[in-house]
Short mmCIF file of C-alpha atoms and ligand atoms in Angstrom, two decimals:
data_model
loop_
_atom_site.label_atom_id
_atom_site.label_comp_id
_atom_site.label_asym_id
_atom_site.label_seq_id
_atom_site.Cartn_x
_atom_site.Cartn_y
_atom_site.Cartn_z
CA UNK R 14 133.23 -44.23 180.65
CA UNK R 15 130.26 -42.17 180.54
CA UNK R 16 127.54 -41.80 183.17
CA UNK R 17 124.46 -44.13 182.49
CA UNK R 18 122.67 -41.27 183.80
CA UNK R 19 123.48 -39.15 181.04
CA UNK R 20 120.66 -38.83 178.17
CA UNK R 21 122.00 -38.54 174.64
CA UNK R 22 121.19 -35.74 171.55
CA UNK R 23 123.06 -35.96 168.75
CA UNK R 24 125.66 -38.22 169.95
CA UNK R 25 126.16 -35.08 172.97
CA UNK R 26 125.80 -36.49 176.56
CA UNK R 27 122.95 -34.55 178.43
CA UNK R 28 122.65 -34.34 182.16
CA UNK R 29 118.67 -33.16 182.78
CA UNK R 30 119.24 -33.26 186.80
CA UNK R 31 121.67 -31.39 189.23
CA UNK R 32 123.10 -34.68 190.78
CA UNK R 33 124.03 -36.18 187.08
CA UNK R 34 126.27 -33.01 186.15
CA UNK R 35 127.78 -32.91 189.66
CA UNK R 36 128.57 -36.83 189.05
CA UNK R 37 129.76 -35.83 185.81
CA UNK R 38 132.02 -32.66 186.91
CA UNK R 39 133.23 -34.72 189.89
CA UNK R 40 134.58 -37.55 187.46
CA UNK R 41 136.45 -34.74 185.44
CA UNK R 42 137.78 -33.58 188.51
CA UNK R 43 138.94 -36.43 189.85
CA UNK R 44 140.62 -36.80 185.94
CA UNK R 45 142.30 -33.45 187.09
CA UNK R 46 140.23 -31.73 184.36
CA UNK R 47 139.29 -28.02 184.71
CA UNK R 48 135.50 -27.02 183.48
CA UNK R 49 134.19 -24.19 181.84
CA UNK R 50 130.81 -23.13 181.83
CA UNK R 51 128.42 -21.71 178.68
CA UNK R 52 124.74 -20.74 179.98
CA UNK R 53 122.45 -20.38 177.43
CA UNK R 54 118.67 -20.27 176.57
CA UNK R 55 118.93 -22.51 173.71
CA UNK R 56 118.19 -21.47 169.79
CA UNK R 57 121.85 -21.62 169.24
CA UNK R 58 124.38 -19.56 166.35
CA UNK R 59 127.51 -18.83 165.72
CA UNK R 60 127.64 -16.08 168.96
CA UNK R 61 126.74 -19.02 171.40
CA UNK R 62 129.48 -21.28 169.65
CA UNK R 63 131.97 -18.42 170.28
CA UNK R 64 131.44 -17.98 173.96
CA UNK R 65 131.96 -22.40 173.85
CA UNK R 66 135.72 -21.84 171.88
CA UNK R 67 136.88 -19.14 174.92
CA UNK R 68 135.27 -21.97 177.25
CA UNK R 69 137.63 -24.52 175.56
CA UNK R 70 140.52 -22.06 175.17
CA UNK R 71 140.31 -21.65 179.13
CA UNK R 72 139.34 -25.16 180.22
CA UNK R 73 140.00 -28.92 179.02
CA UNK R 74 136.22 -29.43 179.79
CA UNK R 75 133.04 -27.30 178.77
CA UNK R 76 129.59 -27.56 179.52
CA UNK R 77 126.94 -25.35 177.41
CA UNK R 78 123.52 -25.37 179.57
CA UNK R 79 119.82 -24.38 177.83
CA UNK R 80 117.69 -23.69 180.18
CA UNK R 81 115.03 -20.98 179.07
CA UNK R 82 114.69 -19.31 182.48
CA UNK R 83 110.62 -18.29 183.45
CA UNK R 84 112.26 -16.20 186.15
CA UNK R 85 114.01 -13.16 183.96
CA UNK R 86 111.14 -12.83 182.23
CA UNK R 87 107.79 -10.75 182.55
CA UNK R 88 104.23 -11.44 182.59
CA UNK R 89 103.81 -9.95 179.19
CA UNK R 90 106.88 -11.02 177.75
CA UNK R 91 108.54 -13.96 174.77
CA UNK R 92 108.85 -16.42 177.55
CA UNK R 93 106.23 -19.01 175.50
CA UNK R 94 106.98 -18.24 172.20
CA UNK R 95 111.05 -18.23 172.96
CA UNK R 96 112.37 -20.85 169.90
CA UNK R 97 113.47 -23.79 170.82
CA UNK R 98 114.90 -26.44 169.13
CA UNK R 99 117.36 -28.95 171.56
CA UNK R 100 118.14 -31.70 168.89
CA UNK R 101 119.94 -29.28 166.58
CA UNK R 102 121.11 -26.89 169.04
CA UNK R 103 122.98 -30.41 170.29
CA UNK R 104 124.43 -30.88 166.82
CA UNK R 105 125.88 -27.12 166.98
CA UNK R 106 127.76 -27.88 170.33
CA UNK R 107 129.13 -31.46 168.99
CA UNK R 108 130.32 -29.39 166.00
CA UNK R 109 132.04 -26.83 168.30
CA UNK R 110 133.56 -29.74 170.62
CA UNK R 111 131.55 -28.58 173.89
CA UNK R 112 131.78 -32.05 176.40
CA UNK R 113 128.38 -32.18 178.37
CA UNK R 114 124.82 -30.06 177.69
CA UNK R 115 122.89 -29.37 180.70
CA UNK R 116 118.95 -29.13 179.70
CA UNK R 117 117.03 -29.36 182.96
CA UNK R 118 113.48 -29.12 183.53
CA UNK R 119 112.16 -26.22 185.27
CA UNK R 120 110.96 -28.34 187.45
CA UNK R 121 114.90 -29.83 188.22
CA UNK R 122 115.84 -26.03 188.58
CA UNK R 123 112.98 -24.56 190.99
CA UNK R 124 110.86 -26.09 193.16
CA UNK R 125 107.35 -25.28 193.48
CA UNK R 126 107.91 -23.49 196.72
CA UNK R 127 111.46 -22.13 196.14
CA UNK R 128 111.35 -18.58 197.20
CA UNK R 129 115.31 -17.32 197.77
CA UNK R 130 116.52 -14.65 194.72
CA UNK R 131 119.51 -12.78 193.84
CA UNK R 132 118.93 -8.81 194.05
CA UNK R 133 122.15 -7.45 192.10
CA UNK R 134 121.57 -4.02 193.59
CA UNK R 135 121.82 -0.48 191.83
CA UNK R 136 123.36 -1.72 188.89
CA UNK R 137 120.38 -3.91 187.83
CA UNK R 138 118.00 -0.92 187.88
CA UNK R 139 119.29 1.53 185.04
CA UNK R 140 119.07 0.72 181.29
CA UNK R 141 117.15 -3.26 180.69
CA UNK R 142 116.39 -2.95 184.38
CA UNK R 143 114.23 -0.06 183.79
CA UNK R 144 112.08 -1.48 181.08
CA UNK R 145 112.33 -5.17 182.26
CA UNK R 146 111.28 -5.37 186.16
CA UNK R 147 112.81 -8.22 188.28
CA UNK R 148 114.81 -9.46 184.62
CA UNK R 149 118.39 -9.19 186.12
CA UNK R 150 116.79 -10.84 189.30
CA UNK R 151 115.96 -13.71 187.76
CA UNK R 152 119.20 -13.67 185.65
CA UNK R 153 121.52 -13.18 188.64
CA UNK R 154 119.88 -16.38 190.72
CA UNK R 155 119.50 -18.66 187.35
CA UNK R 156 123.58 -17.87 186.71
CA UNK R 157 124.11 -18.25 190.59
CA UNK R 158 122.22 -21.40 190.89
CA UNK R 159 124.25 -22.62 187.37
CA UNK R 160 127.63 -21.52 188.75
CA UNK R 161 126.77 -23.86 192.04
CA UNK R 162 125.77 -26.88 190.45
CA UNK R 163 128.24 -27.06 188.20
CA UNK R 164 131.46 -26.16 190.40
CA UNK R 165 132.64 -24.12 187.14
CA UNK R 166 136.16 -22.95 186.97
CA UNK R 167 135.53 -20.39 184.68
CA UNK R 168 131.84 -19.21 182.93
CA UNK R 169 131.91 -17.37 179.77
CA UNK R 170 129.04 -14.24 178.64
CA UNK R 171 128.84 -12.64 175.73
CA UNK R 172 129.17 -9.06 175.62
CA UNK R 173 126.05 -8.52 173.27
CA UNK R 174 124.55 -8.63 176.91
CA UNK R 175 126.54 -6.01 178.48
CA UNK R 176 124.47 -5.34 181.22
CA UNK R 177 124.08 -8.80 182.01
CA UNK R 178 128.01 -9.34 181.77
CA UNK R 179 128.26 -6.65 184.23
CA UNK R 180 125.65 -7.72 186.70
CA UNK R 181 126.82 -11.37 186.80
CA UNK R 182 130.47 -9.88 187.46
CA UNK R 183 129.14 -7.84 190.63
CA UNK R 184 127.35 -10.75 191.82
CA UNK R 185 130.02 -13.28 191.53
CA UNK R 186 132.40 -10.27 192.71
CA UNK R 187 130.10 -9.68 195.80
CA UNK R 188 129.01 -13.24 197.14
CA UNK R 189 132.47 -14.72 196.88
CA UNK R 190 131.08 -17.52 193.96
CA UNK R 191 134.38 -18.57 192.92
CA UNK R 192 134.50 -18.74 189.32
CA UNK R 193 136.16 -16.74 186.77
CA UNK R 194 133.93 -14.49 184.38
CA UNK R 195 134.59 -14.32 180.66
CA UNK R 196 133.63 -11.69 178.37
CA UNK R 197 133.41 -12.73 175.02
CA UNK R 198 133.12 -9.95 172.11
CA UNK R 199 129.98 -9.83 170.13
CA UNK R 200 129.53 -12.09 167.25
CA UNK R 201 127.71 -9.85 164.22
CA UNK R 202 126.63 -10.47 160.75
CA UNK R 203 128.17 -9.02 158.27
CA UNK R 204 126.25 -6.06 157.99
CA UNK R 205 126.87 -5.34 161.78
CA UNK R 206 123.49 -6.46 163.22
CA UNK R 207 124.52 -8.57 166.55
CA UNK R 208 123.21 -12.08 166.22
CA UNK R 209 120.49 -12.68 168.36
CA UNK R 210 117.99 -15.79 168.95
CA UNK R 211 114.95 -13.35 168.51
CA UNK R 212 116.57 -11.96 165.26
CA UNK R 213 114.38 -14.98 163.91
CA UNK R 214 111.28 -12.81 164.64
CA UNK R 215 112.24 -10.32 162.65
CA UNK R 216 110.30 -9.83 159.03
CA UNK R 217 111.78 -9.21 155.90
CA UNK R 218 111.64 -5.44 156.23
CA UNK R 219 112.54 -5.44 159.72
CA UNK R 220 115.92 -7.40 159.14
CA UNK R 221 116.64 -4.82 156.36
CA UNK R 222 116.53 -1.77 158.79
CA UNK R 223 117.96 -4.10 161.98
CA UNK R 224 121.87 -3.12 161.28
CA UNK R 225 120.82 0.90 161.87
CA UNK R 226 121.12 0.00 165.95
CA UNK R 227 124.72 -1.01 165.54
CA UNK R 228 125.79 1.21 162.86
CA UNK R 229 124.30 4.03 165.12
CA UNK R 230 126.09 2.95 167.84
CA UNK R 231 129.35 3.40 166.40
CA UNK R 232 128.67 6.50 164.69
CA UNK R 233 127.75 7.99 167.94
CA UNK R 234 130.58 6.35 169.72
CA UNK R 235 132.74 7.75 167.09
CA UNK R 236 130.92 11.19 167.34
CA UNK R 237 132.03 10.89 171.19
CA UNK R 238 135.83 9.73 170.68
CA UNK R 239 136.56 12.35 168.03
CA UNK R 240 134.96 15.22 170.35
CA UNK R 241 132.82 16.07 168.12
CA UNK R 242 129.81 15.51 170.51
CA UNK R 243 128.86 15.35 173.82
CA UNK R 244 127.39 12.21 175.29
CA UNK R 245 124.09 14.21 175.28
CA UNK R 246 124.42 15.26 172.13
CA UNK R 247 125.59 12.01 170.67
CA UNK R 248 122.83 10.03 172.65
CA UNK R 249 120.06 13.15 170.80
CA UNK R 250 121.42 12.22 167.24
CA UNK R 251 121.50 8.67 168.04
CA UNK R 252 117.77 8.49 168.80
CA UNK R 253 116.99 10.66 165.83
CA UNK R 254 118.76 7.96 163.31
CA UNK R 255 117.17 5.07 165.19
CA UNK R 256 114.02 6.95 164.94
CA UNK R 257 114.30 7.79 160.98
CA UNK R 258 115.47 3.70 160.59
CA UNK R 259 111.84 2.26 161.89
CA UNK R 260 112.78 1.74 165.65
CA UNK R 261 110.06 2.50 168.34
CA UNK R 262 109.66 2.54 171.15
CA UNK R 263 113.03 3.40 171.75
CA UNK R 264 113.55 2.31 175.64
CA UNK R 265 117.06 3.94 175.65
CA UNK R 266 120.09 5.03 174.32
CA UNK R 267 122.65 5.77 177.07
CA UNK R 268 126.52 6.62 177.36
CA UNK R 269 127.76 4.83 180.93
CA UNK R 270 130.52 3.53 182.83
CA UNK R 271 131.88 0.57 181.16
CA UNK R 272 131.90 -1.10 184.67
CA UNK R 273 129.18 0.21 186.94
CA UNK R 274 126.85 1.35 184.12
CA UNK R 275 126.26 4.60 185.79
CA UNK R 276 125.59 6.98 183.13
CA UNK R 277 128.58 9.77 182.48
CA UNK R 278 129.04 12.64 180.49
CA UNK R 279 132.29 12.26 179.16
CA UNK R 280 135.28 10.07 178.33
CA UNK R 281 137.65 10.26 181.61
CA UNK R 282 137.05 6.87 182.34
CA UNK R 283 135.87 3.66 179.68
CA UNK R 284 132.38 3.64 178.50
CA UNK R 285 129.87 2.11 176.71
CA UNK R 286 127.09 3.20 174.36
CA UNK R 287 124.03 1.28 175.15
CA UNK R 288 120.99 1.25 173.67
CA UNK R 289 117.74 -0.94 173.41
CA UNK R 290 115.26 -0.24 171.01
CA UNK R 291 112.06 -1.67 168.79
CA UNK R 292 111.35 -3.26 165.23
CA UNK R 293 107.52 -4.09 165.73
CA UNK R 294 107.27 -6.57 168.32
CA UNK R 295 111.39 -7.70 168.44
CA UNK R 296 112.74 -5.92 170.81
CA UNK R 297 116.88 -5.57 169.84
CA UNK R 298 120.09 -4.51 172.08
CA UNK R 299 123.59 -3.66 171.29
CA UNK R 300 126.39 -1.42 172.62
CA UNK R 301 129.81 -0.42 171.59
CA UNK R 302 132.89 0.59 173.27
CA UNK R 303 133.69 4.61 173.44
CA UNK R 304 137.09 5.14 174.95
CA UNK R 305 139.25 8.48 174.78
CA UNK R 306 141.62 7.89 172.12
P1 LIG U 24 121.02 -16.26 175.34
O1 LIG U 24 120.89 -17.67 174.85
O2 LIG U 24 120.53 -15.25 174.36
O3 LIG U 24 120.56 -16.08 176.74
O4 LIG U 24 122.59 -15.99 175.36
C1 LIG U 24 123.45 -16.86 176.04
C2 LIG U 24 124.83 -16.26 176.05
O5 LIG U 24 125.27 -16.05 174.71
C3 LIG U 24 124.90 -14.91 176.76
O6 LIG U 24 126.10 -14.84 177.48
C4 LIG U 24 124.88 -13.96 175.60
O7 LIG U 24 125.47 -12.72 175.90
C5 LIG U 24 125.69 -14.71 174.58
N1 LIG U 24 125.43 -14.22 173.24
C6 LIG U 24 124.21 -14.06 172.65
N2 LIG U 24 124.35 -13.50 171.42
C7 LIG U 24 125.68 -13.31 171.24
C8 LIG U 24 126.48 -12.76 170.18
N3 LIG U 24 125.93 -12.30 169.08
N4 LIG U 24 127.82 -12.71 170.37
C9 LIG U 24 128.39 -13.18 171.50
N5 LIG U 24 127.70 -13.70 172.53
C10 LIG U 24 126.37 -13.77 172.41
#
């Protein structure tokens, strides 16, 4: 039987408070089920629906929340104009056999004088942390908070938001949350360009020259792996083609430790090839795996 408490969106059960998914998650418990978890801001494609089919691969249950989080962003940021569009984001998750959405009001998720945050430490400030103040701060205590109510087994990120992967692993890691954390491989369009909710900002000309950040990525990942460049050198070229394709500003382009994000030099250890850069007023981020071979 389902909760009367649940709400209803395209034939999907919806839980808007903390106490009806907890009622909801205790029921599957008590069915022995085991419950994966899909945060989301909403605006959903085929990237989301990928990180719900590990959820279900891992879990017999799986929640997708929307919940477009004030917190991780800044005063001059896309919090108001973020797209959002719950009715057929619901229809996507029915189609991709996710259980329960969890929409809650900002309002259900912070009180007015709630005050406690998550600092994720050092490796929060490099890269987005340096061009986004207090972002992964707000990230790390929405995914905390999330992880809490819900009692998830298991909670799966894509890794389109490496950083953010990374972050919520350290945090989980380092306050004991006990839930697994699932990277999920980045879902792309067929010209490369990482789908994105804010790819629908993009004009005409702007989605044309869009695929240049990923294609540069792997050219200077490649660059790297074949020793043909140094990271320094690979990260100069980089921001030259980005620069020739339309993008500025370009807030970075940096070769790091695939786990703690602190920027290396060379190969002895797995990397990643991050970069964040601007078409007009869309700002886009990718990265790519550089290993030695
Ligand atoms: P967002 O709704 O943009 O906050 O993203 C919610 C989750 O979906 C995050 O874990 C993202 O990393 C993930 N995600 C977004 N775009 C993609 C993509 N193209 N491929 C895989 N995962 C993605």
């Amino acid at each position: 039987m389902s909760d009367p408490s649940l709400d209803t969106v395209a034939s999907l059960p919806v839980a808007r408070s903390v106490a009806a998914l907890r009622r909801q998650v205790a029921a599957w418990r008590r069915a022995g089920k085991s419950v994966a978890l899909v945060p989301t801001m909403g605006a959903l494609h085929r990237g989301h629906l990928a990180l719900v089919d590990r959820g279900r691969q891992l879990c017999t249950r799986t929640v997708a929340s929307i919940f477009v989080n004030p917190t991780q962003f800044g005063p001059n940021e896309d919090f108001a104009r973020y797209p959002r569009d719950e009715a057929g984001d619901a229809a996507m998750l029915v189609g991709a056999g996710c259980d329960l959405l969890y929409a809650p009001a900002v309002a259900e998720m912070y009180s007015a004088d709630a005050a406690a945050t998550i600092d994720p430490g050092p490796i929060a400030a490099g890269l987005c942390g340096r061009f986004r103040p207090g972002h992964f701060r707000g990230v790390a205590t929405v995914v905390a908070k999330l992880l809490l109510q819900s009692g998830a087994d298991v909670a799966c990120f894509g890794e389109k938001d490496y950083q953010q992967l990374q972050v919520i692993r350290r945090v989980v890691r380092d306050l004991d949350i006990p839930a697994r954390i699932e990277g999920v491989p980045t879902v792309r369009e067929a010209d490369g360009l990482a789908l994105s909710s804010r790819n629908a900002f993009l004009a005409p000309e702007q989605r044309v020259a869009a695929p240049a950040l990923h294609r540069t990525l792997r050219e200077a990942a490649r660059r790297l792996m074949a020793g043909e460049a140094t990271a320094a050198q690979a990260v100069a070229t980089a921001h030259l083609a980005l620069a020739a394709a339309g993008f500025a500003p370009i807030d970075y382009v940096e070769v790091c430790d695939a786990e703690t994000l602190v920027p290396v030099q060379g190969l002895d250890r797995p990397a990643r090839i991050l970069a964040a850069a601007w078409l007009g007023s869309t700002r886009l981020i990718d990265n790519v795996e550089a290993r030695s071979p």
